[in-house]
Amino acid sequence: MQQPLPSLNNQLTLSFQDIAEDLKVSEATIKNWVKTGALKQINANDICARSYKVFKDTVVGKEKLNKRANKLQLDATNHQKIYAEIQRRINDVYQGAARINGGDLSSDYEGQLGDAHKNAEGIFYTPSSIASELLSCVDPITEDTTFCDPCCGAGSVLMAALEKGIKPENIYGFDTDKTAVEIAKSRIFKATSFKGNNIKVDDFLERMIQSSPSKTYDLVFTNPPWGKKYAPRLKQKYADAFNNGTKIDSSAIFSMACLRVLNADGYLGLLLPDAFFNVAAYKSVRAQLLNNNILYLADHKKPFKGLQTRAQSIVLKLNNAQPPPVSVTCKFDDNIYKRSQSEFSNNPNCIYNFHTSSEDAALIKHIFSHPHTTLKDKAQWGLGIVTGNNKKYVGKDRTSDCIPVFKGSDIHKSGFNPPSHFIPKDFSKYQQVAPIALYEAPEKIVYRFISSNLVFSYDDQQRFVLNSANFLVLDKGAGLSAQNLTFLLNTKLMNWLFGKIFRTHKILRSDIETLPIFTEYFDSDKQPTEQALYAYLGIKEINGQFKKLRLDNI
């Protein structure tokens, strides 16, 4: 566990910002802990220092309340011991002993790092097969080709560059982990006997902020940190420097920084979490990358042990006033598609839905060509109740001071399960509650939040829901009724569209707000059916798949 802030010893209070910096969480999280009584607030800006000390001693690392911060506190990695052992083996490499029996330093080192440390630093070392696949898009390689991995770790991508034919003296790498850097340098030496100073301990982002790059490269390929836990002020600093002040994941921040060190007509290759390609928060970064020539998009399934996130990659060529390529090669599962880059530009939020075939992409374009509106600015949205401690507040017995509450699993397209969970109706106890008037609206539409499929249910019984469900209250001028909207969002077509465009396991408001709402259809059909809707759109459905009707079939 981390030591308390130094100010605990001589101050009675700590600011919200002090505590947020100490635990690497947001100030909003601190305010939630205050609301649930975990921390004692002294005034508008300060927390009782003694209550924070008790919180760190008794809660951090022990209760789900602080799950994210717990991971950062429970790091049992003995970095000094690991470094000493790895350095001994590296010395063997330089002396030639490891040429016969040295083991795999990179995988051995990664295996010794604690999960908490890897989570905090966003460390997921690149499999050599993926590194080689990324570089296969680059051709030709010359004697003068320069290469850089600004987050080189133990050197898997550097080794792929070497195997591609790039000279070791033209290979550069940077990382903040000195042990990983030493391993990377030793791997280059073991393969080539080259021992230079091109691979260094350095903070790439800080270097980009402090000065213009002193050197640029023909190829920049990297697997940047995923979800690195920056202190709030540092995260805002990087957002200001690389993304016009909008805070995004560390992987996207590095993506923007990498563009600054590319030569004209240079190539950029990135291995990123799948959220980068389809979550609205990354729209600005995706849009900037689309200003260049995208060559290759690929899904690599789930290559990192213990991580459920899919790894996906992008390779692009810096646009030097050249027209985009005719098509982008897209690899997903066992399928390879050719897609037009403009299709990604035209998608909602510039989503790279490269899992979708060119035929399906054409059908999506056809569907969106019909007159439609969206839910943007046409509804009030509400989040389910976040109690902060479901074990404490959510029970199965109804008492006089409790009300029924519904989970996402209670929601079905046909309606709701009978009430089986109850919470105290004193809403001041909970971390997050939407305006009560929204829960009690005469009509609302409730939907599952954690789901791969759209599941919406019409509610005119003023039900309350937990945060595995969210809801919307449709504005009167939306152009259709809440019941008709519920019908539309539950159709096979909308589920198909949602999967082909977004492919997420969370039903996000920003995604729902981009789906096409065909109000003209409801003007002409007072008793809507799925088949009538498909006829209106000029499409047909066969076993969950959709095709455009030929003119002679209409």
Coordinates of C-alpha atoms in Angstrom, one line a residue:
M1 CA 0.0 0.0 0.0
Q2 CA 1.2 3.5 -0.8
Q3 CA 2.3 5.7 2.1
P4 CA 0.0 8.5 3.1
L5 CA 0.6 11.9 1.6
P6 CA 3.3 13.9 3.4
S7 CA 0.7 16.5 4.3
L8 CA -1.1 14.0 6.5
N9 CA 1.6 14.6 9.1
N10 CA 1.1 18.4 9.3
Q11 CA -2.3 19.2 7.9
L12 CA -5.9 18.7 9.1
T13 CA -7.4 18.8 5.6
L14 CA -6.6 17.6 2.1
S15 CA -8.0 18.9 -1.1
F16 CA -10.1 16.8 -3.5
Q17 CA -7.3 17.3 -6.0
D18 CA -4.6 16.1 -3.5
I19 CA -6.4 12.8 -3.0
A20 CA -7.2 12.3 -6.6
E21 CA -3.5 12.7 -7.5
D22 CA -2.5 10.3 -4.7
L23 CA -4.9 7.5 -5.9
K24 CA -4.8 8.4 -9.6
V25 CA -8.6 8.7 -9.8
S26 CA -10.9 11.5 -10.8
E27 CA -12.2 14.1 -8.4
A28 CA -15.7 12.9 -9.3
T29 CA -14.8 9.5 -7.7
I30 CA -13.7 11.3 -4.5
K31 CA -17.0 13.1 -4.4
N32 CA -18.8 9.8 -4.7
W33 CA -16.9 8.4 -1.7
V34 CA -17.8 11.5 0.2
K35 CA -21.5 11.0 -0.7
T36 CA -21.4 7.4 0.6
G37 CA -19.7 8.4 3.8
A38 CA -16.4 6.8 3.1
L39 CA -14.6 10.2 3.4
K40 CA -15.5 13.2 5.6
Q41 CA -15.8 16.5 3.9
I42 CA -14.8 19.6 5.9
N43 CA -15.8 22.3 3.4
A44 CA -16.5 22.8 -0.3
N45 CA -12.9 22.0 -1.3
D46 CA -11.4 19.9 1.5
I47 CA -11.5 16.5 3.1
C48 CA -10.6 15.6 6.7
A49 CA -7.0 14.3 6.5
R50 CA -7.6 11.8 9.3
S51 CA -10.6 10.3 7.5
Y52 CA -8.5 9.8 4.4
K53 CA -5.8 8.0 6.4
V54 CA -8.4 5.7 7.8
F55 CA -9.8 5.2 4.3
K56 CA -6.4 4.2 2.9
D57 CA -5.7 1.9 5.9
T58 CA -9.1 0.1 5.9
V59 CA -10.8 0.4 2.5
V60 CA -8.2 0.7 -0.3
G61 CA -7.3 -2.7 -1.4
K62 CA -10.1 -4.4 0.5
E63 CA -13.5 -3.2 -0.7
K64 CA -15.1 -3.1 -4.1
L65 CA -16.0 0.6 -3.5
N66 CA -12.5 1.5 -4.6
K67 CA -11.9 -1.3 -7.1
R68 CA -9.8 0.7 -9.6
A69 CA -7.7 2.3 -7.0
N70 CA -7.2 -1.0 -5.3
K71 CA -5.4 -2.4 -8.3
L72 CA -2.9 0.5 -8.2
Q73 CA -2.2 -0.1 -4.5
L74 CA -1.6 -3.9 -4.6
D75 CA 1.6 -4.0 -6.5
A76 CA 3.9 -6.7 -5.1
T77 CA 6.5 -6.4 -7.9
N78 CA 10.0 -6.3 -6.5
H79 CA 11.5 -4.1 -9.2
Q80 CA 15.0 -4.0 -7.6
K81 CA 15.3 -7.7 -7.4
I82 CA 14.0 -8.3 -10.9
Y83 CA 16.4 -5.7 -12.4
A84 CA 19.4 -7.3 -10.7
E85 CA 18.6 -10.7 -12.0
I86 CA 17.8 -9.5 -15.5
Q87 CA 20.9 -7.4 -15.6
R88 CA 23.0 -10.4 -14.7
R89 CA 21.5 -12.3 -17.7
I90 CA 22.0 -9.3 -20.0
N91 CA 25.7 -9.3 -19.0
D92 CA 25.8 -12.9 -20.2
V93 CA 24.4 -11.8 -23.5
Y94 CA 27.1 -9.2 -24.0
Q95 CA 29.8 -11.8 -23.0
G96 CA 28.4 -14.3 -25.4
A97 CA 27.3 -16.9 -22.9
A98 CA 23.6 -16.3 -23.6
R99 CA 24.1 -17.1 -27.3
I100 CA 23.9 -20.8 -26.4
N101 CA 21.4 -20.8 -23.5
G102 CA 20.0 -17.5 -22.4
G103 CA 16.2 -18.1 -22.3
D104 CA 13.7 -15.5 -23.4
L105 CA 14.5 -12.4 -21.4
S106 CA 11.4 -10.5 -22.7
S107 CA 8.8 -13.0 -21.7
D108 CA 10.6 -13.9 -18.4
Y109 CA 10.6 -10.2 -17.5
E110 CA 7.0 -9.7 -18.4
G111 CA 6.0 -12.7 -16.4
Q112 CA 7.6 -11.3 -13.2
L113 CA 5.8 -8.0 -13.4
G114 CA 2.8 -7.8 -11.1
D115 CA -0.7 -7.4 -12.6
A116 CA -1.2 -4.2 -10.6
H117 CA 2.0 -2.7 -12.1
K118 CA 1.1 -3.7 -15.6
N119 CA -2.4 -2.3 -15.2
A120 CA -1.2 1.0 -13.9
E121 CA 1.4 1.4 -16.6
G122 CA -0.7 -0.1 -19.4
I123 CA 1.9 -2.7 -20.2
F124 CA 1.0 -5.5 -22.7
Y125 CA 4.0 -6.7 -24.6
T126 CA 3.5 -7.3 -28.3
P127 CA 3.6 -10.9 -29.6
S128 CA 6.3 -11.2 -32.2
S129 CA 3.8 -12.6 -34.8
I130 CA 1.6 -9.4 -34.5
A131 CA 4.7 -7.2 -34.8
S132 CA 5.8 -9.0 -38.0
E133 CA 2.3 -8.8 -39.4
L134 CA 2.2 -5.0 -39.0
L135 CA 5.4 -4.5 -40.7
S136 CA 4.4 -6.8 -43.6
C137 CA 2.5 -3.8 -45.0
V138 CA 5.6 -1.8 -45.6
D139 CA 7.5 -2.0 -48.8
P140 CA 10.1 -1.3 -50.0
I141 CA 12.9 -1.2 -47.3
T142 CA 16.1 0.6 -48.3
E143 CA 19.5 0.9 -46.7
D144 CA 18.5 4.3 -45.4
T145 CA 15.1 3.5 -44.0
T146 CA 14.8 4.7 -40.4
F147 CA 12.5 3.1 -37.8
C148 CA 11.3 4.1 -34.3
D149 CA 9.2 2.5 -31.6
P150 CA 8.5 5.3 -29.0
C151 CA 7.1 2.7 -26.5
C152 CA 9.5 -0.1 -27.3
G153 CA 9.2 -2.1 -24.0
A154 CA 11.5 -5.2 -24.3
G155 CA 11.8 -4.8 -28.0
S156 CA 9.4 -7.1 -29.8
V157 CA 8.6 -4.5 -32.5
L158 CA 12.2 -3.5 -32.8
M159 CA 13.1 -7.1 -33.5
A160 CA 10.4 -7.3 -36.2
A161 CA 12.0 -4.2 -37.8
L162 CA 15.3 -5.9 -37.8
E163 CA 13.9 -9.0 -39.4
K164 CA 12.3 -6.8 -42.0
G165 CA 15.7 -5.8 -43.1
I166 CA 16.2 -2.4 -41.4
K167 CA 19.8 -1.8 -40.3
P168 CA 20.3 -1.9 -36.5
E169 CA 22.0 1.5 -36.6
N170 CA 18.7 2.9 -38.1
I171 CA 16.5 1.4 -35.4
Y172 CA 15.5 3.7 -32.5
G173 CA 13.5 3.0 -29.4
F174 CA 12.3 4.8 -26.3
D175 CA 10.7 3.6 -23.1
T176 CA 10.5 4.8 -19.4
D177 CA 11.2 1.3 -18.1
K178 CA 15.0 1.0 -17.8
T179 CA 14.9 -2.8 -17.4
A180 CA 12.9 -3.2 -20.6
V181 CA 15.2 -0.9 -22.5
E182 CA 18.2 -2.9 -21.4
I183 CA 16.5 -6.1 -22.6
A184 CA 15.7 -4.5 -26.0
K185 CA 19.3 -3.4 -26.5
S186 CA 20.6 -6.9 -25.6
R187 CA 18.2 -8.5 -28.0
I188 CA 19.5 -6.3 -30.9
F189 CA 23.1 -7.1 -29.8
K190 CA 22.4 -10.8 -29.6
A191 CA 21.0 -10.8 -33.2
T192 CA 23.5 -8.5 -34.8
S193 CA 26.5 -7.7 -32.5
F194 CA 25.5 -4.1 -32.8
K195 CA 25.7 -2.0 -29.6
G196 CA 24.7 1.6 -30.1
N197 CA 22.8 4.3 -28.2
N198 CA 19.7 4.4 -30.3
I199 CA 17.5 2.7 -27.7
K200 CA 17.1 4.9 -24.7
V201 CA 15.3 5.4 -21.4
D202 CA 13.2 8.4 -22.2
D203 CA 9.6 9.7 -21.8
F204 CA 8.3 10.1 -25.4
L205 CA 5.3 12.3 -24.5
E206 CA 7.3 14.7 -22.3
R207 CA 9.9 15.0 -25.1
M208 CA 7.2 15.9 -27.6
I209 CA 5.8 18.5 -25.2
Q210 CA 9.1 20.1 -24.3
S211 CA 10.4 20.6 -27.8
S212 CA 9.9 19.9 -31.5
P213 CA 11.2 16.5 -32.5
S214 CA 15.0 16.6 -33.2
K215 CA 14.6 13.6 -35.5
T216 CA 11.9 12.1 -37.6
Y217 CA 11.6 8.6 -39.0
D218 CA 10.4 6.7 -42.1
L219 CA 8.5 4.1 -40.0
V220 CA 7.0 4.6 -36.6
F221 CA 5.4 1.4 -35.3
T222 CA 4.4 0.8 -31.7
N223 CA 2.1 -0.8 -29.2
P224 CA 1.5 2.2 -26.9
P225 CA 0.4 1.9 -23.2
W226 CA -3.2 0.9 -22.9
G227 CA -5.1 2.6 -20.1
K228 CA -2.0 4.0 -18.4
K229 CA -3.1 5.5 -15.1
Y230 CA -2.0 9.1 -15.1
A231 CA -2.7 11.5 -12.3
P232 CA -5.6 13.8 -13.3
R233 CA -3.4 16.9 -13.8
L234 CA -0.9 15.0 -16.0
K235 CA -3.7 13.5 -18.0
Q236 CA -5.1 17.0 -18.7
K237 CA -1.6 18.2 -19.6
Y238 CA -1.4 15.5 -22.3
A239 CA -4.9 16.2 -23.5
D240 CA -4.1 19.8 -24.0
A241 CA -0.9 19.0 -25.8
F242 CA -2.1 16.3 -28.2
N243 CA -6.0 16.4 -28.4
N244 CA -7.2 20.0 -28.0
G245 CA -7.9 19.5 -24.4
T246 CA -10.1 16.4 -24.6
K247 CA -9.0 13.7 -22.3
I248 CA -8.6 10.2 -23.9
D249 CA -6.9 7.0 -23.2
S250 CA -3.1 6.9 -23.2
S251 CA -3.0 4.7 -26.4
A252 CA -4.8 7.5 -28.3
I253 CA -2.6 10.2 -26.9
F254 CA 0.5 8.3 -28.1
S255 CA -1.1 7.8 -31.5
M256 CA -1.3 11.6 -31.9
A257 CA 2.2 12.1 -30.7
C258 CA 3.6 9.5 -33.2
L259 CA 2.3 11.5 -36.1
R260 CA 4.7 14.3 -35.2
V261 CA 7.8 12.2 -35.7
L262 CA 6.9 10.8 -39.2
N263 CA 8.8 11.8 -42.3
A264 CA 6.8 12.9 -45.3
D265 CA 5.3 9.7 -46.8
G266 CA 6.2 7.9 -43.7
Y267 CA 4.3 4.8 -42.3
L268 CA 2.6 4.6 -38.9
G269 CA 1.6 1.3 -37.4
L270 CA -0.3 1.0 -34.1
L271 CA -1.5 -1.9 -32.0
L272 CA -4.5 -0.6 -30.0
P273 CA -7.5 -1.7 -27.8
D274 CA -10.6 -2.4 -29.8
A275 CA -12.4 0.6 -28.1
F276 CA -10.2 2.9 -30.1
F277 CA -11.9 1.9 -33.3
N278 CA -15.6 2.1 -32.3
V279 CA -16.1 4.2 -29.1
A280 CA -17.3 7.8 -29.6
A281 CA -14.7 9.2 -27.2
Y282 CA -12.0 8.5 -29.8
K283 CA -13.8 10.2 -32.7
S284 CA -11.4 13.2 -32.9
V285 CA -8.3 10.9 -33.1
R286 CA -9.9 8.6 -35.7
A287 CA -10.9 11.6 -37.8
Q288 CA -7.3 12.9 -37.8
L289 CA -5.9 9.5 -38.9
L290 CA -8.4 9.5 -41.7
N291 CA -6.6 12.5 -43.2
N292 CA -3.9 10.0 -44.2
N293 CA -3.9 6.9 -46.3
I294 CA -5.1 3.9 -44.3
L295 CA -3.6 0.7 -45.7
Y296 CA -4.5 -2.0 -43.3
L297 CA -6.9 -2.7 -40.4
A298 CA -6.7 -6.0 -38.5
D299 CA -8.2 -7.8 -35.5
H300 CA -5.9 -10.0 -33.4
K301 CA -8.6 -11.4 -31.1
K302 CA -7.4 -11.5 -27.4
P303 CA -3.7 -12.1 -27.3
F304 CA -3.0 -10.8 -23.8
K305 CA -3.4 -13.1 -20.9
G306 CA -6.0 -12.0 -18.4
L307 CA -7.2 -9.2 -20.6
Q308 CA -10.6 -9.5 -22.2
T309 CA -10.1 -6.6 -24.6
R310 CA -9.5 -7.4 -28.2
A311 CA -6.3 -6.1 -29.8
Q312 CA -6.6 -4.4 -33.2
S313 CA -4.1 -2.7 -35.4
I314 CA -3.9 0.1 -38.0
V315 CA -1.2 0.8 -40.6
L316 CA -1.3 4.1 -42.5
K317 CA 0.9 6.2 -44.8
L318 CA 1.2 9.9 -44.1
N319 CA -0.7 11.7 -46.7
N320 CA 1.6 13.9 -48.7
A321 CA -1.0 15.5 -51.0
Q322 CA -1.6 12.0 -52.5
P323 CA -5.2 10.6 -53.1
P324 CA -6.3 7.9 -50.6
P325 CA -5.9 4.3 -51.8
V326 CA -8.7 2.7 -53.7
S327 CA -9.4 0.4 -50.8
V328 CA -8.3 -0.6 -47.3
T329 CA -7.4 -4.2 -46.6
C330 CA -9.4 -5.3 -43.5
K331 CA -8.8 -8.5 -41.7
F332 CA -11.3 -9.8 -39.1
D333 CA -11.4 -13.4 -37.9
D334 CA -10.8 -15.6 -41.0
N335 CA -12.2 -13.0 -43.4
I336 CA -10.3 -10.4 -45.5
Y337 CA -12.3 -7.5 -46.9
K338 CA -11.6 -4.5 -49.1
R339 CA -13.3 -1.4 -47.9
S340 CA -13.4 2.2 -49.1
Q341 CA -11.7 4.6 -46.6
S342 CA -14.5 7.1 -47.2
E343 CA -17.0 4.6 -45.6
F344 CA -15.2 5.1 -42.3
S345 CA -15.3 8.9 -42.7
N346 CA -19.1 8.7 -43.3
N347 CA -19.8 6.4 -40.4
P348 CA -21.3 7.9 -37.2
N349 CA -18.4 9.2 -35.1
C350 CA -15.9 8.1 -37.9
I351 CA -16.1 4.5 -36.6
Y352 CA -13.8 2.0 -38.3
N353 CA -16.2 -0.9 -38.5
F354 CA -13.8 -3.0 -40.5
H355 CA -15.4 -6.2 -39.2
T356 CA -18.2 -5.4 -41.7
S357 CA -18.0 -6.6 -45.3
S358 CA -18.1 -4.3 -48.3
E359 CA -21.5 -5.7 -49.2
D360 CA -22.9 -5.0 -45.8
A361 CA -21.3 -1.5 -45.8
A362 CA -23.2 -0.8 -49.1
L363 CA -26.4 -1.9 -47.5
I364 CA -25.8 0.4 -44.5
K365 CA -25.3 3.3 -46.9
H366 CA -28.6 2.3 -48.6
I367 CA -30.5 2.3 -45.3
F368 CA -29.2 5.6 -44.2
S369 CA -30.1 7.1 -47.6
H370 CA -33.8 6.9 -46.7
P371 CA -35.3 10.0 -45.0
H372 CA -34.6 9.7 -41.3
T373 CA -33.9 11.6 -38.2
T374 CA -32.0 10.6 -35.0
L375 CA -32.6 10.8 -31.3
K376 CA -30.0 13.6 -31.0
D377 CA -31.6 16.4 -28.9
K378 CA -35.0 14.7 -29.0
A379 CA -35.0 12.9 -25.6
Q380 CA -34.0 13.3 -22.0
W381 CA -31.6 10.5 -20.9
G382 CA -31.3 9.0 -17.5
L383 CA -28.8 6.6 -15.9
G384 CA -29.8 3.8 -13.6
I385 CA -29.2 4.2 -9.9
V386 CA -25.6 3.6 -8.6
T387 CA -25.9 2.7 -5.0
G388 CA -22.2 2.5 -4.4
N389 CA -22.7 -0.8 -2.5
N390 CA -25.3 -3.2 -3.8
K391 CA -24.6 -5.8 -1.1
K392 CA -25.6 -3.2 1.5
Y393 CA -28.6 -1.6 -0.2
V394 CA -30.1 -4.1 -2.7
G395 CA -32.2 -6.8 -1.0
K396 CA -34.8 -9.4 -2.0
D397 CA -37.3 -8.6 0.8
R398 CA -39.6 -5.6 0.5
T399 CA -40.1 -3.6 3.6
S400 CA -42.1 -0.4 4.2
D401 CA -39.2 1.9 3.5
C402 CA -38.2 0.1 0.2
I403 CA -39.2 0.4 -3.4
P404 CA -38.9 -2.2 -6.2
V405 CA -35.9 -1.7 -8.5
F406 CA -35.1 -3.5 -11.8
K407 CA -31.8 -4.7 -13.1
G408 CA -30.8 -5.0 -16.8
S409 CA -31.5 -8.7 -16.7
D410 CA -35.1 -8.0 -15.7
I411 CA -35.7 -6.1 -18.9
H412 CA -37.0 -7.9 -22.0
K413 CA -38.4 -6.7 -25.3
S414 CA -41.8 -7.9 -24.2
G415 CA -41.7 -6.2 -20.8
F416 CA -40.2 -6.5 -17.3
N417 CA -39.8 -9.4 -14.9
P418 CA -41.9 -9.2 -11.7
P419 CA -40.1 -7.2 -9.1
S420 CA -37.6 -9.2 -7.1
H421 CA -35.1 -6.6 -5.8
F422 CA -35.7 -3.7 -3.5
I423 CA -33.8 -0.6 -2.3
P424 CA -34.5 2.0 0.5
K425 CA -36.3 4.9 -1.0
D426 CA -34.0 7.4 0.7
F427 CA -32.1 8.4 -2.5
S428 CA -29.6 10.5 -0.6
K429 CA -27.8 7.3 0.3
Y430 CA -26.7 6.6 -3.3
Q431 CA -23.7 7.7 -5.4
Q432 CA -25.7 8.5 -8.5
V433 CA -29.4 9.1 -9.1
A434 CA -31.1 10.6 -12.1
P435 CA -33.7 13.3 -11.6
I436 CA -36.7 11.6 -9.9
A437 CA -39.0 13.2 -12.4
L438 CA -37.4 11.2 -15.2
Y439 CA -37.9 7.9 -13.4
E440 CA -41.5 8.9 -12.8
A441 CA -42.3 10.2 -16.3
P442 CA -45.7 9.0 -17.6
E443 CA -43.8 7.2 -20.4
K444 CA -40.2 6.2 -20.8
I445 CA -38.1 3.6 -22.6
V446 CA -35.8 1.4 -20.5
Y447 CA -32.9 -0.5 -22.0
R448 CA -30.2 -2.9 -21.0
F449 CA -26.8 -1.2 -20.7
I450 CA -24.4 -4.2 -20.6
S451 CA -25.4 -6.1 -23.7
S452 CA -24.4 -7.0 -27.3
N453 CA -28.0 -6.7 -28.5
L454 CA -30.5 -4.0 -28.3
V455 CA -33.1 -4.7 -25.6
F456 CA -35.7 -1.9 -25.1
S457 CA -38.9 -2.0 -23.1
Y458 CA -41.7 0.5 -22.9
D459 CA -42.5 1.6 -19.4
D460 CA -45.6 3.5 -18.2
Q461 CA -45.4 2.3 -14.6
Q462 CA -42.7 4.7 -13.4
R463 CA -40.2 2.0 -12.6
F464 CA -36.8 2.6 -11.0
V465 CA -33.7 0.8 -12.4
L466 CA -30.2 0.1 -11.3
N467 CA -27.2 1.1 -13.4
S468 CA -27.2 -2.1 -15.5
A469 CA -30.1 -0.4 -17.2
N470 CA -30.6 3.1 -18.6
F471 CA -33.6 4.9 -20.0
L472 CA -34.8 7.8 -22.1
V473 CA -37.9 10.0 -22.0
L474 CA -38.9 11.0 -25.6
D475 CA -39.6 14.7 -26.3
K476 CA -43.1 15.5 -27.5
G477 CA -41.8 16.8 -30.8
A478 CA -39.7 13.7 -31.6
G479 CA -41.9 12.7 -34.5
L480 CA -43.1 9.3 -33.2
S481 CA -44.5 7.8 -30.1
A482 CA -42.5 6.1 -27.4
Q483 CA -44.2 2.8 -28.2
N484 CA -43.3 3.1 -31.9
L485 CA -39.7 4.0 -31.0
T486 CA -39.5 0.9 -28.7
F487 CA -40.8 -1.2 -31.6
L488 CA -38.2 0.2 -34.0
L489 CA -35.2 -0.2 -31.7
N490 CA -36.1 -3.8 -31.0
T491 CA -36.3 -4.8 -34.6
K492 CA -33.9 -7.3 -36.1
L493 CA -32.8 -4.6 -38.5
M494 CA -31.7 -2.2 -35.7
N495 CA -29.8 -5.0 -33.9
W496 CA -28.1 -5.8 -37.2
L497 CA -27.2 -2.2 -37.8
F498 CA -25.9 -1.8 -34.3
G499 CA -23.7 -4.8 -34.6
K500 CA -22.4 -3.9 -38.1
I501 CA -21.5 -0.4 -37.1
F502 CA -20.6 -0.4 -33.4
R503 CA -20.0 -4.0 -32.3
T504 CA -19.8 -3.2 -28.6
H505 CA -20.9 -4.9 -25.4
K506 CA -22.3 -1.7 -24.0
I507 CA -25.3 0.1 -25.3
L508 CA -24.1 3.7 -25.2
R509 CA -26.3 6.8 -25.5
S510 CA -23.9 8.3 -28.1
D511 CA -24.4 5.2 -30.3
I512 CA -28.2 5.1 -29.9
E513 CA -28.4 8.7 -30.9
T514 CA -26.9 8.0 -34.3
L515 CA -29.2 5.2 -35.4
P516 CA -31.7 6.2 -38.1
I517 CA -35.3 6.8 -37.0
F518 CA -37.7 6.5 -39.9
T519 CA -40.5 8.8 -38.8
E520 CA -42.1 8.9 -42.3
Y521 CA -42.7 5.1 -42.1
F522 CA -44.8 5.6 -38.9
D523 CA -46.7 8.4 -40.5
S524 CA -47.9 5.9 -43.2
D525 CA -48.2 2.8 -41.1
K526 CA -50.2 3.0 -37.9
Q527 CA -49.7 -0.7 -37.0
P528 CA -46.0 -1.2 -37.7
T529 CA -44.5 -4.6 -38.5
E530 CA -41.0 -5.6 -39.3
Q531 CA -41.8 -6.9 -42.7
A532 CA -43.7 -3.7 -43.6
L533 CA -40.7 -1.7 -42.4
Y534 CA -38.3 -3.7 -44.6
A535 CA -40.5 -3.3 -47.6
Y536 CA -40.6 0.5 -47.0
L537 CA -36.7 0.5 -46.9
G538 CA -36.4 -1.8 -50.0
I539 CA -34.6 -4.6 -48.1
K540 CA -35.3 -8.2 -47.2
E541 CA -34.3 -10.3 -44.2
I542 CA -33.2 -13.9 -44.4
N543 CA -32.1 -15.6 -41.2
G544 CA -31.0 -12.4 -39.6
Q545 CA -29.1 -11.2 -42.6
F546 CA -30.2 -8.3 -44.8
K547 CA -30.1 -7.7 -48.5
K548 CA -31.2 -4.9 -50.8
L549 CA -34.2 -5.7 -53.0
R550 CA -33.6 -5.7 -56.7
L551 CA -35.8 -3.2 -58.6
D552 CA -37.6 -6.1 -60.4
N553 CA -38.5 -7.6 -57.0
I554 CA -40.3 -4.4 -55.8

